[in-house]
Amino acid sequence: MNQFDKDDVLAQEALLAQTKPAVGRRDVLKSVVAGAALMAVGAPSVLAQGKTLRFLNAEPGRDSVRALRVAAAEYEKKFGVKVVIDTVPPDDAYNKIQSSIAAGTPYDVGTLAFAGHVLLLAQAGKLVPLTKLVQRHKWGPNVLFPIKDENYWYPYDYNFCWMYYRKDLYQQKGLKVPTTWDQMAENCKALTEGGKFGVGHPVGANAAAQWMSLGYMWADGVRLLDNNFKLIVDNAEMKPKVTRYLDFMKKMGPSMPSGMTQALFGTVLGQYSGGQIAHAPYAGRLIEVIEDKAPDLVAKTGFFMYPDSAGSGQAVNHGYDGWVVLNTPMRDESLKFMEWFVDNHYINFLHSAPLHMQPPRMDVYDDIRWRAHPLIEKHAELVDFMKSMLTRKDVAIRSIDTEGPGVDLRPGKMFETFAICDAIQNVLYKGMPPAEAVDIMAAKYRTVL
Amino acid sequence: MLSFRTNSDKFLLGAFIASVAITLLLILFPVVHAIQLSFYQSESFVSERTWIGAGNYLRVLQESGFWRAFGIGVTFSVLTIVLQVALGIGCALLLDQPFFGRPVIRGLAVLPYLLPTVVVAVAFQWLLDGSLGLFTIWAEELGLGRPAWFEDPVMAMVVVVIASVWTWTPFVTISFLAALQTIPKSLYEAARVDGAGSWNRFWHVTIPMLVPMLMVIVLLRSIWMFNKFDIIWLMTKGGPLSATEHLPVMAYRRAFMQYDVGGGAAVATLSFAVLSLLILVYFYFYPLDGKEGNK
């Protein structure tokens, strides 16, 4: 008799079929047993046949989509489970997830960029906890947003916003990196001439303005909500600070190009990489862009955090992104996929925007696989600067949608009123006294609290 | 009496009923669902809702922002309709005249209407960009400085009105051009025989003959412009300082951005009610069958 692999049940069956042409009851029973054995021992891919996971991605960059597709293809090859990647712009992700649930065809895994969305979906029973998976690592501050001691999302990046500046122009003008608002305004003024501008801060009623223009305010210790989610932006302590911030923005106004109410993230990138502005607020993506589009600027670019008014504090504006697993019939498979994905492809995914996707997992900073990326190696100074935001005690990490003592929908509602953007516009374009603009801002915030 | 004896007749009847049913379903279901949502307090489309009756309506109607958005919607509609009708009639009269290359010019005149709104919005944004915009640079070269196209509330409204008029005037032009071609030439001949000059022929022959079309155009454009969301959202997002935030933008913001699904639905329903009322009043005074209204 031929020697078979003991697990090669199908081959044994084939040989039996050749040597015993007549099919008897015993043969049928053997086949059934063989089939059952095959199911039991053998192949997860056979077990999983026909299963499909739907993953809603909100990182539309080409490399990010590719990283996810490679992971999906590998997962399918390994486990026989198809992973379909749908990609939408970040702003559309939450509505798309809601629509998919309402339509009865929910995504199994989704990307979200606001903790309030996670809260809403978790409260509605649409998410499954990822606590065990999350607890396997040490995380940076202000990124997990637990809900009743459970973690419902797996963060994959911080989107902190800080300031970039032109080192060569600073040298030409004999300027120093600003540590106060006055110095910042003076530097911007000194660099505004001949169609070039000191800085580009978006001031429209949009997320770009709230991400790129408020850091100074956070550095000065402004808080919008107290520990009971009560609005305090216009109380005796905060109002003078916000007023001072609006005064500062007014001072910066002449150093900015026109059309900043229409400016979005890409506008500022274009202004800086095109040499139109000498300071630009952004995260690591700015370096990635100038490496690609304006390499001559790379060596001329420096960075610092948003200074405060007095030179004693600094801040970055907060941002974050993460994945959630939805409570679908595929939830167990989704959890299995997530576990496999974060073990095997998390770093590959971060590498799809190597400097922009700042890791929230502290172990990643010491992971030689992550550090091996050419841009991360080249910009080690920037990477150390980015990591320092997570470890230094004197750095304020703030944003409107993360105001208050914990995750809550109220700051998210405040974010979407864009009342602070209105206040900046009122001061810059209508000449309104800052104190009055603060009152209007506070009134608008109260309408949603 | 109608009879449906052949298979073909029965098929046509079935197809007609099915199409009507599908259309009603597609129109009625979202409308009824939106109205239903407006009576609930809900922070998302998937969370549990709480019945609050007219609470959303009372809250919304008490807000100054609602009435401001309503006024902005009326202003936007009136300005765009008046300009579209005036320019549309003017262009139609010009294109109705015989001249060399008329078919080509007629074709070109329709072009803006064929462009997707997003293309129009992006094109205008680029032309008016504060740093690189062609119009901005021209204005600067003419010594006008860099106009605050999107920073100034009045200017922003002017910009969205101009973009809207540029895009949708061709529809009005085509409609009036078609109407002009239905006016019997004998009427002009008779007027000429009676000694009417060109102005009198226009005023006493052309305009009265265009009135039915004018009524339809004003009705349709009123509905469309009052509900116009895309051009404003794409160009200004309702800004600056809510200067271009009309009811559709307000409803969208509330429902999809501010986690107030019921409030957003209430704004949309009120907008729907206002428009329905306006249309009923319109039909009362100007019935489309041409009969005298109940004036």
XYZ file of C-alpha atoms in Angstrom:
744
model
C 0.000 0.000 0.000
C 1.210 3.469 -0.775
C 2.373 5.560 2.091
C 0.113 8.584 2.588
C 0.302 11.475 4.879
C -1.988 10.456 7.727
C -3.910 13.709 7.305
C -4.313 13.249 3.586
C -7.737 11.746 3.930
C -8.849 12.782 0.481
C -5.945 10.940 -1.121
C -6.793 7.793 0.817
C -10.347 8.091 -0.309
C -9.203 8.489 -3.899
C -7.105 5.352 -3.707
C -9.974 3.423 -2.179
C -12.192 4.590 -4.976
C -9.708 3.227 -7.509
C -9.221 -0.149 -5.885
C -12.852 -0.767 -4.971
C -15.034 0.225 -7.811
C -18.246 -0.852 -6.154
C -19.597 1.698 -3.697
C -21.018 0.037 -0.641
C -22.588 1.209 2.602
C -19.182 1.001 4.284
C -17.725 3.298 1.652
C -20.394 5.871 2.159
C -19.836 5.809 5.899
C -16.107 6.152 5.371
C -16.638 9.132 3.155
C -18.796 10.806 5.739
C -16.190 10.177 8.423
C -13.473 11.418 6.107
C -15.426 14.559 5.355
C -15.975 15.195 9.035
C -12.292 14.625 9.716
C -11.374 17.037 6.986
C -13.629 19.640 8.528
C -12.234 19.030 11.999
C -8.523 18.790 11.322
C -7.939 20.516 8.328
C -8.487 23.777 6.891
C -9.751 26.986 8.334
C -9.959 28.243 4.810
C -12.587 25.645 4.000
C -14.433 26.497 7.184
C -14.409 30.172 6.405
C -15.384 29.842 2.809
C -17.951 32.416 1.776
C -17.340 34.716 4.747
C -16.837 38.368 3.947
C -15.821 41.209 6.247
C -16.669 44.734 5.196
C -14.156 47.336 6.347
C -14.925 51.030 6.026
C -11.668 52.901 5.664
C -11.504 56.681 6.084
C -7.869 57.150 5.103
C -8.233 57.816 1.388
C -4.521 58.268 0.696
C -3.306 55.912 -2.024
C -0.696 54.263 0.180
C -3.115 53.759 3.065
C -5.671 52.105 0.809
C -2.962 49.924 -0.657
C -1.709 48.915 2.804
C -5.203 47.835 3.773
C -5.755 45.947 0.542
C -2.490 44.075 0.944
C -3.525 43.119 4.473
C -6.967 42.074 3.212
C -5.488 39.921 0.485
C -3.086 38.274 2.923
C -5.897 37.596 5.384
C -8.014 36.005 2.681
C -5.128 33.841 1.531
C -4.396 32.754 5.067
C -7.862 32.303 6.502
C -10.153 32.218 3.497
C -12.137 35.208 4.739
C -12.601 37.929 2.190
C -12.083 41.453 3.497
C -13.678 44.127 1.363
C -12.192 47.595 1.847
C -14.474 50.547 1.119
C -12.883 53.964 1.351
C -14.538 57.313 2.061
C -13.238 60.757 3.046
C -12.862 61.081 6.848
C -15.819 63.456 7.177
C -18.169 60.927 5.578
C -17.243 57.898 7.654
C -19.706 58.301 10.514
C -22.679 59.004 8.267
C -21.728 56.068 6.060
C -21.578 53.764 9.074
C -24.971 55.039 10.267
C -26.459 54.541 6.806
C -25.097 51.018 6.563
C -26.664 50.149 9.932
C -29.982 51.739 8.992
C -29.977 49.882 5.686
C -29.508 46.565 7.492
C -26.077 45.951 5.963
C -23.705 47.339 8.585
C -19.970 47.423 8.066
C -18.101 44.960 10.263
C -15.146 47.239 10.921
C -15.144 51.005 10.605
C -12.907 54.036 10.927
C -13.946 56.974 13.086
C -12.268 60.283 13.842
C -14.343 61.579 16.726
C -14.713 59.930 20.123
C -18.322 61.181 20.320
C -19.223 59.002 17.347
C -17.803 56.005 19.177
C -19.871 56.958 22.207
C -23.067 57.268 20.163
C -22.611 53.926 18.471
C -21.569 52.203 21.694
C -24.581 53.580 23.537
C -26.807 52.326 20.746
C -25.331 48.842 21.166
C -23.762 48.876 17.737
C -20.158 48.286 18.802
C -18.305 45.485 20.520
C -15.587 46.235 23.092
C -11.951 45.947 22.083
C -10.698 46.228 25.642
C -8.599 43.059 25.711
C -6.918 43.975 22.461
C -6.271 47.543 23.576
C -4.907 46.515 26.962
C -2.069 44.600 25.364
C -0.164 47.842 24.856
C 0.761 51.075 26.585
C -0.854 54.103 25.035
C -0.117 57.804 24.915
C -2.329 60.297 26.743
C -5.830 61.387 25.729
C -6.473 58.792 23.088
C -8.343 55.787 24.464
C -11.558 57.494 25.626
C -12.937 54.547 27.621
C -16.702 54.248 27.998
C -17.786 52.579 31.248
C -14.342 50.988 31.585
C -14.512 49.448 28.134
C -12.511 50.459 25.069
C -14.584 50.515 21.924
C -11.943 51.654 19.520
C -8.410 50.903 18.533
C -6.614 54.186 17.871
C -4.083 54.205 15.073
C -2.827 57.779 15.062
C -2.656 61.121 16.725
C -3.256 64.113 14.512
C -1.526 66.737 16.602
C -1.094 70.108 14.980
C 1.977 72.254 15.626
C 3.832 75.019 13.791
C 6.387 74.780 11.002
C 8.623 77.680 10.077
C 11.209 78.650 7.500
C 14.601 78.415 9.182
C 16.345 80.100 6.249
C 14.085 83.164 6.423
C 14.531 83.322 10.179
C 18.267 83.351 9.636
C 18.048 86.068 6.988
C 15.966 88.296 9.248
C 17.791 87.397 12.434
C 14.657 86.034 14.087
C 14.376 83.597 16.956
C 11.886 80.797 17.457
C 8.976 82.496 19.234
C 8.074 81.594 22.774
C 5.369 84.242 23.188
C 2.468 85.530 21.084
C 4.132 88.914 20.694
C 7.260 87.314 19.298
C 5.149 85.168 16.976
C 3.230 88.178 15.696
C 6.445 90.158 15.227
C 8.105 87.310 13.340
C 5.069 86.929 11.072
C 4.988 90.666 10.462
C 8.697 90.712 9.617
C 8.203 87.943 7.076
C 5.249 89.592 5.343
C 6.459 91.497 2.306
C 6.473 91.363 -1.468
C 3.477 89.058 -1.846
C 4.817 86.666 0.813
C 3.055 86.252 4.128
C 4.081 85.423 7.650
C 1.569 82.687 8.330
C -1.575 80.966 7.065
C -4.156 80.225 9.718
C -7.536 79.084 8.349
C -10.373 81.101 9.878
C -13.455 79.759 8.083
C -16.246 77.881 9.846
C -14.620 74.516 9.342
C -12.595 71.796 10.985
C -9.380 73.098 9.428
C -9.677 76.376 11.345
C -10.393 74.601 14.610
C -7.423 72.282 14.142
C -4.898 74.781 12.810
C -5.662 78.063 14.516
C -6.558 77.391 18.140
C -3.302 76.019 19.529
C -2.264 79.401 20.949
C -5.459 79.493 22.960
C -4.824 76.054 24.428
C -1.259 77.054 25.280
C -2.630 79.935 27.299
C -4.693 77.562 29.416
C -8.123 78.244 27.964
C -10.764 75.692 28.899
C -14.228 75.722 27.411
C -15.920 73.263 29.776
C -15.373 72.469 33.431
C -15.362 69.020 34.987
C -19.162 68.948 34.920
C -19.398 69.882 31.249
C -20.522 73.371 32.205
C -19.501 76.106 29.785
C -16.882 78.349 31.372
C -15.458 80.073 28.326
C -16.988 83.397 29.335
C -16.371 83.219 33.074
C -14.123 85.646 34.909
C -11.049 83.482 34.481
C -11.442 82.347 30.872
C -12.971 85.334 29.130
C -9.873 87.542 29.453
C -7.773 84.707 28.052
C -10.031 84.153 25.037
C -10.271 87.906 24.493
C -6.475 88.101 24.520
C -6.311 85.239 22.024
C -8.744 87.010 19.666
C -6.692 90.182 19.993
C -3.631 88.181 19.034
C -5.390 86.726 15.983
C -6.360 90.240 14.956
C -2.731 91.232 15.223
C -1.826 88.271 13.022
C -4.485 89.146 10.436
C -2.308 91.404 8.242
C 0.370 88.697 8.118
C -2.007 86.199 6.508
C -2.932 85.869 2.816
C -6.463 86.834 1.867
C -9.101 84.171 1.462
C -8.333 82.387 4.731
C -12.056 81.874 5.388
C -11.960 79.429 2.470
C -8.679 77.826 3.477
C -8.672 74.123 4.240
C -5.905 71.675 5.093
C -4.650 71.470 1.525
C -4.623 75.241 1.197
C -2.069 75.622 3.949
C 0.059 72.807 2.556
C 0.032 74.526 -0.819
C 0.812 77.928 0.656
C 3.812 76.609 2.554
C 5.203 74.298 -0.117
C 4.712 77.085 -2.674
C 6.742 79.487 -0.547
C 3.841 81.872 0.007
C 3.841 81.644 3.790
C 6.724 81.430 6.247
C 4.852 79.595 9.030
C 2.332 76.814 8.613
C 0.342 74.889 11.174
C 0.256 71.175 10.417
C 1.205 67.656 11.498
C 3.804 65.345 9.952
C 2.075 65.347 6.572
C 3.648 68.705 5.784
C 7.099 67.127 5.755
C 5.849 64.245 3.616
C 4.399 66.746 1.141
C 7.457 68.950 0.868
C 9.683 65.875 0.593
C 7.610 65.031 -2.458
C 6.697 68.425 -3.942
C 9.267 70.917 -2.688
C 12.343 69.008 -1.521
C 14.420 72.191 -1.372
C 12.299 73.286 1.580
C 12.949 70.197 3.678
C 16.268 71.325 5.125
C 14.926 74.858 5.558
C 11.986 73.792 7.704
C 11.890 73.861 11.482
C 9.099 73.248 13.954
C 7.796 74.334 17.311
C 4.645 73.996 19.365
C 2.087 76.763 19.716
C 3.504 79.231 22.234
C 1.440 80.910 24.942
C 1.141 84.622 25.550
C 3.738 84.804 28.323
C 6.398 82.308 27.302
C 5.641 79.766 29.988
C 3.573 77.150 28.182
C 3.050 75.475 24.862
C 0.422 73.348 23.205
C -0.564 71.209 20.277
C -4.067 70.860 18.932
C -5.453 67.397 19.456
C -6.629 64.983 16.781
C -7.015 61.218 16.587
C -8.316 58.343 14.476
C -9.233 54.760 15.286
C -11.021 51.613 14.248
C -14.191 50.173 15.710
C -15.726 46.721 15.397
C -19.445 46.715 14.815
C -21.867 44.379 16.478
C -22.718 42.346 13.390
C -23.111 38.591 12.897
C -19.448 38.693 11.849
C -18.247 40.277 15.111
C -16.174 37.273 16.213
C -14.508 37.098 12.822
C -14.002 40.879 12.909
C -12.318 40.666 16.311
C -10.101 37.895 15.022
C -9.238 39.994 11.995
C -8.484 43.053 14.135
C -6.207 41.048 16.388
C -4.361 39.642 13.392
C -4.260 43.029 11.677
C -2.820 45.010 14.587
C -0.236 42.281 15.219
C 0.859 41.983 11.618
C -0.042 45.122 9.685
C -0.383 48.007 12.142
C 3.105 49.282 11.401
C 2.697 48.756 7.659
C -0.443 50.848 7.840
C 1.303 53.588 9.836
C 4.038 53.580 7.212
C 1.485 54.573 4.600
C 1.805 58.093 6.044
C 4.983 57.603 8.059
C 5.314 61.030 9.642
C 1.686 62.033 9.611
C 0.279 59.008 11.378
C 1.827 59.601 14.751
C 1.602 56.329 16.729
C -0.543 56.456 19.851
C 0.942 53.120 20.989
C 4.116 53.862 22.924
C 5.794 50.580 22.005
C 5.782 51.570 18.341
C 8.329 54.361 18.947
C 10.877 51.738 19.994
C 9.933 49.232 17.346
C 12.804 48.897 14.894
C 10.343 47.938 12.149
C 8.626 51.294 12.507
C 11.865 53.249 12.850
C 13.224 51.562 9.734
C 11.134 53.677 7.395
C 13.440 56.037 5.447
C 11.427 59.149 6.317
C 11.254 58.236 9.999
C 14.994 57.611 10.006
C 15.708 60.828 8.149
C 13.487 62.963 10.367
C 14.503 61.477 13.682
C 14.598 64.949 15.244
C 10.985 65.583 14.268
C 9.971 62.116 15.475
C 11.588 62.771 18.863
C 9.796 66.117 18.968
C 6.506 64.353 18.227
C 7.109 61.723 20.876
C 7.995 64.418 23.406
C 4.445 65.754 23.127
C 3.290 62.529 24.745
C 5.814 62.470 27.532
C 6.451 66.084 28.544
C 4.338 67.488 31.326
C 4.440 71.081 30.103
C 2.636 70.415 26.826
C -1.096 71.024 26.633
C -2.897 68.595 24.327
C -6.310 70.087 23.696
C -9.112 70.448 21.196
C -12.743 71.499 21.318
C -14.160 68.019 20.779
C -12.090 66.568 23.632
C -13.022 69.252 26.142
C -14.469 68.176 29.477
C -13.532 65.397 31.873
C -14.314 62.468 29.562
C -15.810 61.388 26.289
C -19.099 63.144 25.686
C -21.207 64.344 22.812
C -21.496 67.908 24.050
C -18.017 69.098 23.052
C -18.610 67.474 19.678
C -21.746 69.562 19.267
C -19.781 72.630 20.284
C -17.154 71.757 17.684
C -19.781 71.677 14.944
C -21.226 75.090 15.808
C -17.916 76.650 14.735
C -18.637 79.432 17.211
C -14.943 80.069 17.802
C -14.450 80.486 14.052
C -17.287 83.016 14.021
C -15.588 84.857 16.869
C -12.306 85.064 14.944
C -14.135 86.257 11.831
C -16.129 88.810 13.808
C -12.917 90.279 15.170
C -10.886 90.045 11.964
C -13.436 91.097 9.387
C -16.139 92.995 11.233
C -13.926 94.845 13.671
C -15.982 93.574 16.579
C -14.433 94.064 20.020
C -13.066 90.653 21.146
C -15.043 90.712 24.404
C -18.295 91.044 22.442
C -17.223 88.255 20.099
C -16.614 86.014 23.117
C -20.131 86.702 24.395
C -21.654 85.786 21.035
C -19.483 82.684 20.912
C -20.578 81.591 24.386
C -24.241 82.170 23.520
C -23.896 79.994 20.432
C -22.169 77.238 22.383
C -24.963 77.295 24.968
C -27.556 76.573 22.279
C -26.132 73.054 21.903
C -25.302 72.218 25.525
C -64.997 53.662 -21.063
C -61.444 52.288 -20.993
C -60.976 48.626 -21.523
C -57.775 46.614 -21.277
C -58.406 43.525 -23.320
C -55.121 42.727 -24.985
C -52.012 41.511 -23.221
C -50.199 44.600 -24.408
C -52.796 46.860 -22.792
C -52.610 44.918 -19.568
C -48.825 45.091 -19.583
C -48.920 48.849 -20.117
C -51.451 49.267 -17.317
C -49.320 47.140 -15.002
C -46.172 49.050 -15.897
C -47.971 52.348 -15.329
C -49.278 51.314 -11.914
C -45.879 49.936 -10.923
C -44.058 53.074 -11.976
C -46.530 55.276 -10.119
C -46.215 53.082 -7.042
C -42.403 53.151 -7.152
C -42.364 56.910 -7.647
C -44.772 57.449 -4.770
C -42.702 55.152 -2.595
C -39.482 56.956 -3.448
C -41.007 60.363 -2.794
C -43.437 59.642 -0.017
C -41.300 57.379 2.138
C -38.459 59.869 2.710
C -40.912 62.717 3.257
C -43.016 60.768 5.747
C -39.884 59.452 7.457
C -38.436 62.962 7.779
C -41.699 64.290 9.178
C -41.826 61.389 11.599
C -38.232 62.070 12.746
C -39.107 65.689 13.459
C -41.287 64.580 16.392
C -38.461 62.717 18.101
C -35.428 63.720 20.055
C -32.513 61.738 18.691
C -28.789 62.246 18.644
C -28.063 59.940 15.770
C -29.822 57.955 13.095
C -29.144 54.678 14.861
C -29.716 55.471 18.538
C -33.008 55.167 20.402
C -35.445 58.011 19.822
C -37.644 59.775 22.336
C -41.027 61.119 21.333
C -41.228 64.831 22.133
C -44.218 65.870 20.040
C -43.869 69.404 18.742
C -40.806 70.048 20.928
C -38.390 70.314 18.029
C -40.670 72.726 16.189
C -41.144 74.956 19.216
C -37.424 75.013 19.850
C -36.510 75.732 16.251
C -39.139 78.419 15.755
C -37.924 80.246 18.858
C -34.414 80.488 17.485
C -33.400 83.683 15.747
C -31.106 81.557 13.573
C -34.108 79.869 11.967
C -35.710 83.128 10.906
C -32.387 84.453 9.755
C -31.881 81.334 7.619
C -35.419 81.694 6.291
C -34.719 85.311 5.313
C -31.460 84.328 3.651
C -33.292 81.635 1.678
C -35.907 84.133 0.513
C -33.244 86.686 -0.414
C -31.218 84.109 -2.322
C -34.307 82.804 -4.146
C -35.676 86.213 -5.090
C -32.333 87.538 -6.300
C -31.516 84.465 -8.364
C -35.009 84.128 -9.844
C -35.296 87.786 -10.831
C -31.866 87.735 -12.446
C -32.405 84.377 -14.135
C -35.743 85.465 -15.586
C -34.496 88.866 -16.758
C -31.329 87.446 -18.283
C -33.135 84.381 -19.581
C -35.707 86.448 -21.483
C -32.985 88.748 -22.804
C -30.845 85.851 -24.016
C -33.863 84.080 -25.510
C -34.816 87.200 -27.491
C -31.260 87.525 -28.794
C -30.983 83.857 -29.687
C -34.367 84.020 -31.447
C -32.992 86.517 -33.944
C -31.473 85.210 -37.153
C -27.706 85.654 -37.195
C -24.656 83.858 -38.499
C -23.642 80.890 -36.368
C -26.874 80.874 -34.373
C -26.971 77.075 -33.866
C -23.436 77.113 -32.431
C -24.138 80.066 -30.140
C -27.373 78.422 -28.976
C -25.402 75.293 -28.155
C -22.757 77.241 -26.264
C -25.407 79.169 -24.344
C -26.619 75.920 -22.800
C -23.151 74.870 -21.678
C -23.211 76.179 -18.082
C -26.408 74.240 -17.430
C -24.710 71.024 -18.476
C -21.852 71.401 -16.017
C -22.123 69.522 -12.727
C -22.698 71.913 -9.837
C -19.532 70.780 -8.121
C -17.514 71.819 -11.171
C -19.153 75.241 -11.166
C -18.514 75.694 -7.452
C -14.885 74.654 -7.650
C -14.313 76.814 -10.735
C -15.735 79.877 -8.995
C -13.711 79.128 -5.875
C -10.543 78.976 -7.935
C -11.375 82.130 -9.864
C -12.012 83.949 -6.593
C -9.252 82.356 -4.526
C -7.740 84.926 -2.214
C -4.174 84.171 -3.282
C -4.236 82.676 -6.766
C -7.696 83.510 -8.133
C -7.750 85.023 -11.591
C -10.421 87.556 -10.649
C -8.549 88.400 -7.465
C -5.367 89.072 -9.421
C -7.228 91.130 -12.028
C -8.888 93.169 -9.312
C -5.512 93.810 -7.748
C -4.035 94.844 -11.087
C -6.918 97.267 -11.541
C -5.990 98.845 -8.222
C -9.006 97.463 -6.359
C -6.907 95.539 -3.880
C -7.688 91.930 -3.136
C -11.466 91.754 -2.766
C -12.733 89.848 0.241
C -14.962 87.617 -1.889
C -15.689 85.101 0.811
C -14.803 87.093 3.928
C -17.469 89.764 3.536
C -21.030 88.499 4.233
C -22.643 90.615 1.494
C -19.963 89.781 -1.047
C -20.276 86.060 -0.290
C -24.018 86.205 -0.981
C -23.359 88.099 -4.221
C -20.862 85.450 -5.267
C -23.230 82.505 -4.719
C -26.030 84.394 -6.465
C -23.806 85.104 -9.484
C -22.639 81.484 -9.643
C -26.238 80.277 -9.428
C -27.476 82.702 -12.063
C -24.606 81.769 -14.383
C -25.399 78.090 -14.001
C -29.177 78.048 -14.240
C -30.032 80.947 -16.558
C -29.580 78.693 -19.635
C -32.538 76.596 -18.462
C -34.692 79.714 -18.409
C -33.286 80.811 -21.752
C -34.122 77.486 -23.416
C -37.615 77.520 -21.963
C -38.331 81.043 -23.193
C -36.715 80.340 -26.534
C -39.096 77.439 -26.997
C -42.017 79.631 -25.951
C -40.967 82.407 -28.345
C -41.042 79.978 -31.224
C -44.644 79.083 -30.502
C -45.859 82.689 -30.886
C -47.692 82.935 -34.220
C -45.920 85.318 -36.597
C -49.341 86.581 -37.670
C -49.692 88.343 -34.328
C -46.566 90.377 -35.031
C -47.759 91.062 -38.559
C -51.114 92.267 -37.259
C -49.420 94.474 -34.680
C -47.095 95.881 -37.318
C -50.087 96.650 -39.560
C -51.692 98.406 -36.615
C -48.593 100.596 -36.404
C -46.979 99.037 -33.330
C -43.255 99.673 -33.029
C -40.760 97.107 -31.832
C -41.191 98.053 -28.140
C -44.978 97.862 -28.389
C -44.790 94.532 -30.207
C -42.550 93.214 -27.433
C -44.701 94.610 -24.651
C -48.134 93.824 -26.089
C -47.448 90.638 -28.035
C -44.324 88.888 -26.808
C -44.683 89.391 -23.070
C -48.383 88.354 -22.858
C -47.596 85.251 -24.878
C -44.712 84.414 -22.548
C -46.749 84.807 -19.373
C -47.777 81.121 -19.054
C -44.145 80.071 -19.438
C -43.075 82.831 -17.038
C -45.481 81.490 -14.431
C -44.137 77.957 -14.769
C -40.544 79.154 -14.683
C -41.080 81.279 -11.584
C -42.819 78.390 -9.854
C -40.168 75.824 -10.737
C -37.209 78.071 -10.054
C -38.749 79.189 -6.728
C -38.939 75.582 -5.595
C -35.479 74.750 -6.853
C -33.699 77.850 -5.595
C -35.354 77.821 -2.164
C -34.209 74.214 -1.786
C -30.836 74.748 -3.428
C -28.245 73.129 -1.218
C -25.322 72.050 -3.333
C -24.006 75.332 -4.708
C -24.103 77.085 -1.334
C -22.659 74.160 0.573
C -19.872 73.662 -1.909
C -18.940 77.335 -2.144
C -19.426 78.777 1.330
C -20.745 76.058 3.659
C -23.235 78.705 4.775
C -20.567 81.222 5.805
C -19.032 83.618 6.466
C -20.719 84.222 9.802
C -23.791 82.265 8.610
C -24.418 84.911 5.930
C -25.349 82.276 3.352
C -26.842 79.696 5.705
C -30.380 79.110 4.474
C -32.798 76.459 5.686
C -31.428 73.456 3.756
C -27.889 74.148 5.035
C -29.226 74.676 8.541
C -31.143 71.383 8.393
C -28.081 69.536 7.143
C -25.824 70.996 9.819
C -28.219 70.050 12.581
C -29.021 66.564 11.413
C -25.628 65.409 10.209
C -23.112 67.503 12.120
C -24.665 68.689 15.362
C -26.249 65.359 16.362
C -29.731 66.843 16.380
C -31.578 64.578 13.973
C -35.023 65.660 15.165
C -34.133 69.359 15.006
C -32.726 68.969 11.506
C -35.848 67.110 10.403
C -38.007 69.859 11.935
C -36.142 72.543 9.987
C -36.487 70.513 6.783
C -40.189 69.905 7.427
C -40.821 73.588 8.108
C -39.014 74.450 4.897
C -41.173 71.906 3.080
C -44.313 73.374 4.655
C -43.377 76.938 3.704
C -42.735 75.881 0.143
C -45.964 73.883 -0.056
C -47.896 76.860 1.238
C -46.229 79.120 -1.273
C -47.124 76.756 -4.097
C -50.742 76.523 -2.977
C -51.005 80.316 -2.873
C -49.371 80.448 -6.270
C -51.822 77.970 -7.768
C -54.694 79.836 -6.164
C -53.790 82.994 -8.028
C -52.191 81.479 -11.138
C -53.718 78.088 -11.926
C -51.693 76.284 -14.558
C -54.775 75.386 -16.643
C -55.083 79.059 -17.507
C -58.480 79.532 -15.848
C -59.135 82.554 -13.719
C -57.984 81.983 -10.191
C -60.065 82.582 -7.082
C -58.858 86.104 -6.737
